[in-house]
PDB file of C-alpha atoms and ligand atoms in Angstrom:
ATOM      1  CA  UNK A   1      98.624  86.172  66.231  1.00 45.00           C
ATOM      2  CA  UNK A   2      96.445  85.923  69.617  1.00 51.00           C
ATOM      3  CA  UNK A   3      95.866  82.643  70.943  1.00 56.00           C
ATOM      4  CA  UNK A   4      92.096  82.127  70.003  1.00 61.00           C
ATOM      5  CA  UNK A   5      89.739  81.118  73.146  1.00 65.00           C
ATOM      6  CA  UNK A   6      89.375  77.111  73.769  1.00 77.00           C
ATOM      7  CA  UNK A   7      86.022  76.208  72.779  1.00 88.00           C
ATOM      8  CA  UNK A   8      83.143  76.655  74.966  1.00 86.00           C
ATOM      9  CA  UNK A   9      81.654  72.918  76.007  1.00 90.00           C
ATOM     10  CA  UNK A  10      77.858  72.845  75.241  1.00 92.00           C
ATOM     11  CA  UNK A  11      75.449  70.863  77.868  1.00 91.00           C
ATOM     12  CA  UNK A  12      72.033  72.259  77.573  1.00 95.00           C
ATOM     13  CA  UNK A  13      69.746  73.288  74.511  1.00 96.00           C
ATOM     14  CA  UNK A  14      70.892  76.854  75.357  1.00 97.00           C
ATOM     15  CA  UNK A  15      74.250  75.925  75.448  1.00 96.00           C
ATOM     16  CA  UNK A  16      74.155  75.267  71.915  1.00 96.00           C
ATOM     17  CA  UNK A  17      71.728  77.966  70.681  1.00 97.00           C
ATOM     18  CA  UNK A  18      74.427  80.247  71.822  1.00 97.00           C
ATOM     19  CA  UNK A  19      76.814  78.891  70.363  1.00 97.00           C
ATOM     20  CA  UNK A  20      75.501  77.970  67.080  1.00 97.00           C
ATOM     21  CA  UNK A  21      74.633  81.773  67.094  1.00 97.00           C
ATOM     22  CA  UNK A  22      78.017  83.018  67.823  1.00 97.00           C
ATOM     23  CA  UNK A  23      79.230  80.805  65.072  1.00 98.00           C
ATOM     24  CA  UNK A  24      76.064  82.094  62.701  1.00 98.00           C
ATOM     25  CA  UNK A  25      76.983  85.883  64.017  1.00 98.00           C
ATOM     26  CA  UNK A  26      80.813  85.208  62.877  1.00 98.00           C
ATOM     27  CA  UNK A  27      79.888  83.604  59.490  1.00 98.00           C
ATOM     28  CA  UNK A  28      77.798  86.857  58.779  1.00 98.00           C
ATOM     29  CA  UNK A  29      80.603  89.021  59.538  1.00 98.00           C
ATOM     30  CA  UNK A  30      82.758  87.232  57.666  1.00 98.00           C
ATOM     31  CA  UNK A  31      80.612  87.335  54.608  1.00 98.00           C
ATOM     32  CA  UNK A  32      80.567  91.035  54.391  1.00 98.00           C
ATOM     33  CA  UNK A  33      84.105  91.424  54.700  1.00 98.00           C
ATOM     34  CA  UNK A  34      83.850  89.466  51.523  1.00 98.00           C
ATOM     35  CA  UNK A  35      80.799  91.524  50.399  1.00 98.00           C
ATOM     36  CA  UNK A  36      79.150  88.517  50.394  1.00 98.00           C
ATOM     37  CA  UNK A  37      75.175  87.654  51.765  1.00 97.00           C
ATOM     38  CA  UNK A  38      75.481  85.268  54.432  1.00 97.00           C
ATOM     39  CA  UNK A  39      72.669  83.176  52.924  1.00 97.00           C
ATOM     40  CA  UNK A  40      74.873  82.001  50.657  1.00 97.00           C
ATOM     41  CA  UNK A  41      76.807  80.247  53.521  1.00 98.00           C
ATOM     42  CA  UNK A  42      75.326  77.467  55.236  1.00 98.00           C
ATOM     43  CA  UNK A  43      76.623  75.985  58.349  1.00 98.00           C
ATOM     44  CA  UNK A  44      77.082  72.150  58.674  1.00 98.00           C
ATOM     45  CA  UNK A  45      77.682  70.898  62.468  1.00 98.00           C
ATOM     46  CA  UNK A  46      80.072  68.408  62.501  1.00 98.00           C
ATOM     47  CA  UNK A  47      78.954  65.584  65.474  1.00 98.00           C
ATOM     48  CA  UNK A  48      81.552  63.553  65.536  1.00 96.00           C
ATOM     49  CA  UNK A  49      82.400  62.084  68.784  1.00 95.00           C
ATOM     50  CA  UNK A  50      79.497  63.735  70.440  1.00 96.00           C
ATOM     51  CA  UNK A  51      77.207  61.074  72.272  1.00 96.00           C
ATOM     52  CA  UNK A  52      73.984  60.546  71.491  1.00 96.00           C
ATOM     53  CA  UNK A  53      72.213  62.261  74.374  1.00 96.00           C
ATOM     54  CA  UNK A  54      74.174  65.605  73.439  1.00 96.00           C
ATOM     55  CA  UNK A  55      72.920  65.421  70.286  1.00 97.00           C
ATOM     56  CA  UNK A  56      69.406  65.305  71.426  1.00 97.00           C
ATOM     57  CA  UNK A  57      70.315  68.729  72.624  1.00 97.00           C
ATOM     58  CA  UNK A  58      72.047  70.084  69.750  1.00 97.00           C
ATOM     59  CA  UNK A  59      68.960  68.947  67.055  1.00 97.00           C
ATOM     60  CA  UNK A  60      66.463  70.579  69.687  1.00 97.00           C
ATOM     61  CA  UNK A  61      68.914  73.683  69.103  1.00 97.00           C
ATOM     62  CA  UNK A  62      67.906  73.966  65.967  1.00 95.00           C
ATOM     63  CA  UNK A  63      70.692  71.090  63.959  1.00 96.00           C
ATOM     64  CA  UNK A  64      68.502  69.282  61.389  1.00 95.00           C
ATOM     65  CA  UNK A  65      71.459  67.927  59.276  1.00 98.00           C
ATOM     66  CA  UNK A  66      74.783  66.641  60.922  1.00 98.00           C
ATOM     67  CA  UNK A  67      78.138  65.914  59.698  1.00 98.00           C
ATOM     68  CA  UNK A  68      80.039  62.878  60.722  1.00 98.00           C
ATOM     69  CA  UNK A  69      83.510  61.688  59.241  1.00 97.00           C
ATOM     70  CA  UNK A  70      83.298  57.507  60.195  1.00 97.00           C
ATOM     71  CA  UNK A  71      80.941  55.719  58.813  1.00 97.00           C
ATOM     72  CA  UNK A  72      80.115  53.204  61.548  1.00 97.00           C
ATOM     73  CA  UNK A  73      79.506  55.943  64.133  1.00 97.00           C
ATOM     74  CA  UNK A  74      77.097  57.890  61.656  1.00 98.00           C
ATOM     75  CA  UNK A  75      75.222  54.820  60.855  1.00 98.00           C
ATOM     76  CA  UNK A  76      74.901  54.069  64.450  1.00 98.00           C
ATOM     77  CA  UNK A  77      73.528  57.462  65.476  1.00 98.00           C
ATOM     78  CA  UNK A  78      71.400  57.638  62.414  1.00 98.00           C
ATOM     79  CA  UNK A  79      69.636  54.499  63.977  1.00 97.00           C
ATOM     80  CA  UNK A  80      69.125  55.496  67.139  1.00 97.00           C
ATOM     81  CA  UNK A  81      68.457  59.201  66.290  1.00 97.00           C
ATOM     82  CA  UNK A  82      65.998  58.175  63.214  1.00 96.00           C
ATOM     83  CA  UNK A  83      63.067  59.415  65.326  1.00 96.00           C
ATOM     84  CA  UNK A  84      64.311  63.396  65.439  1.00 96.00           C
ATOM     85  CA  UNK A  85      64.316  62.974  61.781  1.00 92.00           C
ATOM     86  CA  UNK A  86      67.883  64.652  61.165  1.00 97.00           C
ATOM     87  CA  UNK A  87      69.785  64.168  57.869  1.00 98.00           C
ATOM     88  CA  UNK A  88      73.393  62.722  57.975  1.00 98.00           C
ATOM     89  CA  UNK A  89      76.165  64.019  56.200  1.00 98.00           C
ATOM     90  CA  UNK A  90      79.220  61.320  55.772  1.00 98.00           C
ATOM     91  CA  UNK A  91      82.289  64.366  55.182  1.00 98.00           C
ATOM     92  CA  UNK A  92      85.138  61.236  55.821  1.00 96.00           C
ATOM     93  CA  UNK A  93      87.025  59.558  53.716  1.00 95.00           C
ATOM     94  CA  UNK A  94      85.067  55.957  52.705  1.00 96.00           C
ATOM     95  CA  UNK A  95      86.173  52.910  51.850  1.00 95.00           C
ATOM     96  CA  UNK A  96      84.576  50.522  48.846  1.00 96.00           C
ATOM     97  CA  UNK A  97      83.394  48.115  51.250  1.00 96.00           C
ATOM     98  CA  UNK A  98      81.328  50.793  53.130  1.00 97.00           C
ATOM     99  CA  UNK A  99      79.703  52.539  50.552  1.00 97.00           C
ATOM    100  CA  UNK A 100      76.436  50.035  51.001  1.00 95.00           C
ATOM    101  CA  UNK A 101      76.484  51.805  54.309  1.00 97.00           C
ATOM    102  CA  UNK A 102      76.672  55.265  53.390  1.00 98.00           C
ATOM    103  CA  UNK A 103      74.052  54.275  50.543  1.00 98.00           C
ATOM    104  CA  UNK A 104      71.730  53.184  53.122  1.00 97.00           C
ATOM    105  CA  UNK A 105      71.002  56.223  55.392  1.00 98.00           C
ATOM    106  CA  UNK A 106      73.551  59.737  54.211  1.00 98.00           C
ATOM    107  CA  UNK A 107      72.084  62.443  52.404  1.00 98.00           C
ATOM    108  CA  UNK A 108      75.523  63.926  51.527  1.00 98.00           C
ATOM    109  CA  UNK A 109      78.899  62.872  50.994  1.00 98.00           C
ATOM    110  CA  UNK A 110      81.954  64.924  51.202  1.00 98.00           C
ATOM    111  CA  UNK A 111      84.607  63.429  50.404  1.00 98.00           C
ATOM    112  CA  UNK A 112      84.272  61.458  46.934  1.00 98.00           C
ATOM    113  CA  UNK A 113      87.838  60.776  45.522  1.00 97.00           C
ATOM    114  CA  UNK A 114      87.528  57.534  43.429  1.00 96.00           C
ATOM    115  CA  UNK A 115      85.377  56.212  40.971  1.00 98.00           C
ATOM    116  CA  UNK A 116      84.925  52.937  42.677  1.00 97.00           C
ATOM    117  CA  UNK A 117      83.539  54.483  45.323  1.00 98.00           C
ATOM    118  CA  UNK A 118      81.523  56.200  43.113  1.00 98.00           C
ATOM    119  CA  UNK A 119      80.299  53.153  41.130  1.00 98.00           C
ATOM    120  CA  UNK A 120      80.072  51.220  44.587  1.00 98.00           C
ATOM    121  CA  UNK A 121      77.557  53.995  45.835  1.00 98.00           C
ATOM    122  CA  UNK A 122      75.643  54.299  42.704  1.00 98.00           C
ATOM    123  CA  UNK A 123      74.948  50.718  42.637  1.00 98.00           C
ATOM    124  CA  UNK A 124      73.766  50.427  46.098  1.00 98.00           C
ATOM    125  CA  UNK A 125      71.686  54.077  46.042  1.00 98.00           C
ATOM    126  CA  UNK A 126      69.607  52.149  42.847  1.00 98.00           C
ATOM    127  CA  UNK A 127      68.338  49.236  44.567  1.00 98.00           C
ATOM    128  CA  UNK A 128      66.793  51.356  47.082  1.00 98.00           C
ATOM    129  CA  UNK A 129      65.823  54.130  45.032  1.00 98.00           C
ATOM    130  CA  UNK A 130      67.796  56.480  46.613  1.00 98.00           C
ATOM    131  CA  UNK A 131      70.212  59.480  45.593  1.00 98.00           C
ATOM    132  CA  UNK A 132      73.012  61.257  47.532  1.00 98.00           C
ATOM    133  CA  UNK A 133      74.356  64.725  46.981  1.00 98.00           C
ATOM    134  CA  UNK A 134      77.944  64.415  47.014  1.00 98.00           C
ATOM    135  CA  UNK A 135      81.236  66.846  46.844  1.00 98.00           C
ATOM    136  CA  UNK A 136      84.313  65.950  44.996  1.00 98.00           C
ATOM    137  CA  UNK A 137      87.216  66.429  47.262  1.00 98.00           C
ATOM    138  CA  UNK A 138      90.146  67.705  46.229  1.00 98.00           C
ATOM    139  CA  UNK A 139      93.800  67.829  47.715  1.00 96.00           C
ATOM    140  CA  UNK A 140      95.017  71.566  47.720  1.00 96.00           C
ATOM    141  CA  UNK A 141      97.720  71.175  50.031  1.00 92.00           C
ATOM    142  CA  UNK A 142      99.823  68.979  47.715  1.00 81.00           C
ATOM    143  CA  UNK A 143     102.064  66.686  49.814  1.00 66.00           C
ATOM    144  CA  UNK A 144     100.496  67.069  53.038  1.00 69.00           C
ATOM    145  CA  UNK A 145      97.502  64.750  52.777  1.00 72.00           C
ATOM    146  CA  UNK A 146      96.455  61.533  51.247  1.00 75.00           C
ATOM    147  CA  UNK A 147      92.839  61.974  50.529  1.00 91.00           C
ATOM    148  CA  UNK A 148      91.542  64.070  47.812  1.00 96.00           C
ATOM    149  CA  UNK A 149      91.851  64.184  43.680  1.00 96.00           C
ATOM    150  CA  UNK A 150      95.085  66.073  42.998  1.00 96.00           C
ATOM    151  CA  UNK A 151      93.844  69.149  40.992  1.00 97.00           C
ATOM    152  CA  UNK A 152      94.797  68.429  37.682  1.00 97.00           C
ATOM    153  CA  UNK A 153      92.798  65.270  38.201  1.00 97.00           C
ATOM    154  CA  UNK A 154      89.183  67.118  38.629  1.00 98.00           C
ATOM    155  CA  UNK A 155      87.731  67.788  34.878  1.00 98.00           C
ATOM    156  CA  UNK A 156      88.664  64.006  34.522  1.00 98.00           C
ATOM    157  CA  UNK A 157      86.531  62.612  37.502  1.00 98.00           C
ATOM    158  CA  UNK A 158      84.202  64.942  36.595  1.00 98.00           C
ATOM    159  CA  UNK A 159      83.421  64.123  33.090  1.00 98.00           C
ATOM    160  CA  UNK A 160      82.937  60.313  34.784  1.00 98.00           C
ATOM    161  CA  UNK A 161      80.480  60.589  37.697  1.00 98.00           C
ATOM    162  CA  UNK A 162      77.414  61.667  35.068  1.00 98.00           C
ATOM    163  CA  UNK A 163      77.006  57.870  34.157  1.00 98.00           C
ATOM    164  CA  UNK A 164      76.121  57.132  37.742  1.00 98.00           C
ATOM    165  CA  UNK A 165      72.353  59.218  37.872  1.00 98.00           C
ATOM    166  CA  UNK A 166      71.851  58.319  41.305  1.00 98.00           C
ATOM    167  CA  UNK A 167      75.235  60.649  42.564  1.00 98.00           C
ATOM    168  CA  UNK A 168      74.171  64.285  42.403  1.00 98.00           C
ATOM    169  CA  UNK A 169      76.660  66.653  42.310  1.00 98.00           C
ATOM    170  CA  UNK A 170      76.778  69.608  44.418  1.00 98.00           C
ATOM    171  CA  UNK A 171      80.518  70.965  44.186  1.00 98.00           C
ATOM    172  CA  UNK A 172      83.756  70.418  45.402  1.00 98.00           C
ATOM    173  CA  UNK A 173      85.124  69.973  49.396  1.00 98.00           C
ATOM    174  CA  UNK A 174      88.626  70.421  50.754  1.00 97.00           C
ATOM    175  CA  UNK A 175      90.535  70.238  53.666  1.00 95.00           C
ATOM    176  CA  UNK A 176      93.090  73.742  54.592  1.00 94.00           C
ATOM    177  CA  UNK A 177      96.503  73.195  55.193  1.00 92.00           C
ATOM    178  CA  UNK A 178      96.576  72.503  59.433  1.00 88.00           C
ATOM    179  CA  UNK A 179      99.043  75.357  59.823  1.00 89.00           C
ATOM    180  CA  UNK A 180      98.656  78.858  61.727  1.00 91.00           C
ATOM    181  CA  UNK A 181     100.152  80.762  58.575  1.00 94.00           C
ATOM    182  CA  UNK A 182      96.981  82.141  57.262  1.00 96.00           C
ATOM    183  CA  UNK A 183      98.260  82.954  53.961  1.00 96.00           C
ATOM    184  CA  UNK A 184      99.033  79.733  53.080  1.00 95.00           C
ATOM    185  CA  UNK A 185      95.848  78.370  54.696  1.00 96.00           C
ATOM    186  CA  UNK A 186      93.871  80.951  52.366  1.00 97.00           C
ATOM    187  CA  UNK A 187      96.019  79.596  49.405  1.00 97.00           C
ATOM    188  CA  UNK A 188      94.242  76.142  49.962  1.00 96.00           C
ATOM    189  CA  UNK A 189      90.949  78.008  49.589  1.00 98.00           C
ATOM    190  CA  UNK A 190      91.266  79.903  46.565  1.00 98.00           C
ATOM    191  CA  UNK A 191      92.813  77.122  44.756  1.00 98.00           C
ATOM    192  CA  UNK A 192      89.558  75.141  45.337  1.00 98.00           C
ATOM    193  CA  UNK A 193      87.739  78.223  43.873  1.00 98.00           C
ATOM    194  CA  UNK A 194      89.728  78.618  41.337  1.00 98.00           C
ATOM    195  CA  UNK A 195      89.293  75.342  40.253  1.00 98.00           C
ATOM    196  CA  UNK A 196      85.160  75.659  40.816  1.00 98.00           C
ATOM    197  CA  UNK A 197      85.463  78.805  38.702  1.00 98.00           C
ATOM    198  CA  UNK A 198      87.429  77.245  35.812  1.00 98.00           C
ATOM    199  CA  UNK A 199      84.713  74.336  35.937  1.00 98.00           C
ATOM    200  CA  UNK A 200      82.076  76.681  35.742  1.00 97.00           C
ATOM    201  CA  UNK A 201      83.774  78.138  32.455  1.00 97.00           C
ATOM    202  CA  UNK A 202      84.551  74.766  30.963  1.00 96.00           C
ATOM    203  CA  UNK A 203      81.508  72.395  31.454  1.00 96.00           C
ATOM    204  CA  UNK A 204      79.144  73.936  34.195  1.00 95.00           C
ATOM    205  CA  UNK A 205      76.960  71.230  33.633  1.00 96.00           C
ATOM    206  CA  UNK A 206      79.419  68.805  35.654  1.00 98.00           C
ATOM    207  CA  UNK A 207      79.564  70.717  38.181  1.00 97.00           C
ATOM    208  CA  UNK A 208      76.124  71.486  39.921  1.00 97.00           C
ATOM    209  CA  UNK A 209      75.217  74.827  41.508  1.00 97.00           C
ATOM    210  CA  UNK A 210      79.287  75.086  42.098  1.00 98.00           C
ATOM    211  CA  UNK A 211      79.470  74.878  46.026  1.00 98.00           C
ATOM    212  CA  UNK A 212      82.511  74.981  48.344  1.00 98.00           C
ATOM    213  CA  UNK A 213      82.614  73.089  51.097  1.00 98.00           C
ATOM    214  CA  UNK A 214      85.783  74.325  52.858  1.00 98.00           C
ATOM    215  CA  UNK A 215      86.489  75.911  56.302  1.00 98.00           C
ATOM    216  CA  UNK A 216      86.245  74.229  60.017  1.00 97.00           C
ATOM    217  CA  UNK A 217      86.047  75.698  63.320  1.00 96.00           C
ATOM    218  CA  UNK A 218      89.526  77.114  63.298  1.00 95.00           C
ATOM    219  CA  UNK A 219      89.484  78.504  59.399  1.00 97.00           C
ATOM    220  CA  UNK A 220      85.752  78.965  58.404  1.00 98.00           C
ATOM    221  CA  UNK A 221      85.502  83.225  58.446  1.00 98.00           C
ATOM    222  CA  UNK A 222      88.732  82.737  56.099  1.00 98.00           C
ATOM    223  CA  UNK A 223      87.135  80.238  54.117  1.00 98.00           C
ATOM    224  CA  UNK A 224      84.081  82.384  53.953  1.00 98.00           C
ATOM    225  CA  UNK A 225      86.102  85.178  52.863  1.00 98.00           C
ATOM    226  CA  UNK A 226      87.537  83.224  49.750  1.00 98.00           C
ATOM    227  CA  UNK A 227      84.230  82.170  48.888  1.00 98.00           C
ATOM    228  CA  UNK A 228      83.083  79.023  50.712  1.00 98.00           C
ATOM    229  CA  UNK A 229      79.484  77.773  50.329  1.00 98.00           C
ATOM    230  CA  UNK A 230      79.510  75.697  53.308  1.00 98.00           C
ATOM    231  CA  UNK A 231      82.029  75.360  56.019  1.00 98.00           C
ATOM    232  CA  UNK A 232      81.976  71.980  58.501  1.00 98.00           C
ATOM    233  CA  UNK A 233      82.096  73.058  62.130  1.00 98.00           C
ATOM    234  CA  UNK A 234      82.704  70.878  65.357  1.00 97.00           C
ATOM    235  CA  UNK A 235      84.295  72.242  67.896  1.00 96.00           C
ATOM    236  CA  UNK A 236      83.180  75.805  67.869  1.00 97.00           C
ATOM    237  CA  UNK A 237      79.510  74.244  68.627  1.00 97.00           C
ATOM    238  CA  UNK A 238      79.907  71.294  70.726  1.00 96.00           C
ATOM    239  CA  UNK A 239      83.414  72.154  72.720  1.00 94.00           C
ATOM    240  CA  UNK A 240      86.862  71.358  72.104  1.00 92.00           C
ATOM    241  CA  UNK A 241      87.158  67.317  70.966  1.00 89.00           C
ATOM    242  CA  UNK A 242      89.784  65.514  72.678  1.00 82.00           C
ATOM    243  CA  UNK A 243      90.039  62.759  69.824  1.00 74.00           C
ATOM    244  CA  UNK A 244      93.309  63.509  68.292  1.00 73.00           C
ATOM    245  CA  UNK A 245      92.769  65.315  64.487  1.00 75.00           C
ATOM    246  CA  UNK A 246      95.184  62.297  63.402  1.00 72.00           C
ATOM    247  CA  UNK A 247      92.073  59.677  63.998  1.00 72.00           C
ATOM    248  CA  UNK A 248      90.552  61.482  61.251  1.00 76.00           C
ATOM    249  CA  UNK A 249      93.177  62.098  58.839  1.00 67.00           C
ATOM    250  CA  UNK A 250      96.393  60.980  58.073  1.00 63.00           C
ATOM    251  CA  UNK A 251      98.846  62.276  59.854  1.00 54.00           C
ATOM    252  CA  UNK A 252     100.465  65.758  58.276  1.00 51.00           C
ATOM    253  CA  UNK A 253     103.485  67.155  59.126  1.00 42.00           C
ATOM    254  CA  UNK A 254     103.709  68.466  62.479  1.00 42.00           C
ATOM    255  CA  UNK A 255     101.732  72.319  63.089  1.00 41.00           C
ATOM    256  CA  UNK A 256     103.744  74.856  62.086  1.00 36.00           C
TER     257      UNK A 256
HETATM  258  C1  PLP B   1      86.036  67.008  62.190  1.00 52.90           C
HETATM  259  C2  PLP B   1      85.927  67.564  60.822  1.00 52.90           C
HETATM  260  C3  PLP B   1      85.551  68.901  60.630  1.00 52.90           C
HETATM  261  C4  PLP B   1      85.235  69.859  61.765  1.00 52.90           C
HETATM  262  O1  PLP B   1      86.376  70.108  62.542  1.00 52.90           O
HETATM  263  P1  PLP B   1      86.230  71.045  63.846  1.00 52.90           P
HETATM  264  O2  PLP B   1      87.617  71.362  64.225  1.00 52.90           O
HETATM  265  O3  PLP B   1      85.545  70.206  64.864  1.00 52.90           O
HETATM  266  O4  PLP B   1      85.414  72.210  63.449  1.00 52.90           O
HETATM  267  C5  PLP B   1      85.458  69.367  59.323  1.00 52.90           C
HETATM  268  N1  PLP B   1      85.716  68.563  58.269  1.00 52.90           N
HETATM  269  C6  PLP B   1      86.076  67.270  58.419  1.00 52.90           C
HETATM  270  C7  PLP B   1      86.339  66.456  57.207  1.00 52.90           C
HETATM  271  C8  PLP B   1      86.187  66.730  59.700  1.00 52.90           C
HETATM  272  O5  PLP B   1      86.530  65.444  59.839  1.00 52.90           O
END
């Protein structure tokens, strides 16, 4: 395989048009490979990390909804941003206790695994009359990471998170495999479509419109190609991150 090119660094509102159209350009290639419209794909930046003035830059680019994975740092920017009038995207693991947090200011969450974060959300989203589109993740790399419903736990969860009206489901999200062995990275993919497809079948009405978040800067046109809805990209529009992955997730077994 070639070694792909680092990431380019973005510093100016052209910066990041450019790259936020090389990323759009490679997203509609990638969709027809797949014979897929590349409207059906939409592109979430990921921002985390980035400082606040960079942002400013990167909204002015044309980013109206970012993706964060801590809480604390999306709340923060939130605040301080709340005059560009961006939406927030929490696409981290939570914990209980910050779910009033998330409540308060996301428009989407990513990464719902457990029904007490679920019923900690719902409680806090109806006292301020809010709701919050949210993705089920699921673990399709088995072993190699903590967070996410293991698949045979989906319809489950599923036929629980009706009972809390203000949680609207959109689909399901998953993290690849962290591995340069594309085959096995794709295999993480179509098992989360797989699963989206045998929910569709079973109870579509549990489900939402069906959407797949999967795919980050180094995976997305392979996501894309095994069907993803939306893929979560970082470093392909701001520049390489030198926060290790590991702050993020729990650690996997070393890159293969
Ligand atoms: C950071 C992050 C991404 C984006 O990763 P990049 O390598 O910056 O594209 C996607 N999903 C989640 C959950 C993340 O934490």
């Amino acid at each position: 395989m070639s070694v792909p090119a680092p990431h380019p660094f973005a510093s100016t509102t052209a910066e990041f048009a450019a790259n936020l159209a090389a990323v759009q350009a490679n997203i509609a290639a990638a969709a027809e490979r797949a014979g897929r419209s590349a409207d059906e794909v939409r592109l979430l930046p990921v921002s985390k990390t980035v400082p606040e003035d960079r942002l400013c830059l990167a909204i002015a680019a044309g980013c109206h909804r970012l993706g964060e994975n801590k809480v604390q740092e999306a709340k923060r920017k939130s605040e301080s941003l709340a005059r560009l009038g961006v939406d927030w995207a929490v696409i981290g693991h939570l914990q209980t206790n910050k779910a009033k947090d998330v409540a308060s200011f996301a428009t989407e969450f990513q990464a719902l695994d457990n029904l007490r974060v679920a019923q900690a959300l719902d409680r806090r989203l109806t006292d301020l009359g809010r709701t919050l589109e949210v993705y089920v993740q699921v673990n399709t790399s088995a072993e190699e990471s903590k967070f996410g419903l293991p698949p045979e736990e989906l319809a489950g969860f599923l036929r629980e998170l009706p009972r809390y009206e203000t949680l609207r489901v959109q689909g399901l999200m998953t993290l690849a495999l962290f591995t340069s062995d594309t085959d096995r990275v794709r295999e993480c993919f179509r098992t989360l479509r797989t699963l989206r497809d045998r929910m569709r079948e079973e109870s579509p009405d549990l489900i939402g419109t069906g959407e797949l978040s999967m795919g980050m800067s180094g995976d997305y046109e392979l996501a894309i190609e095994e069907g993803a809805t939306c893929v979560r990209v970082g470093q392909a529009i701001f520049g390489a991150r030198n926060t290790p992955d590991s702050k993020y997730w729990p650690p996997t077994r070393p890159h293969d």
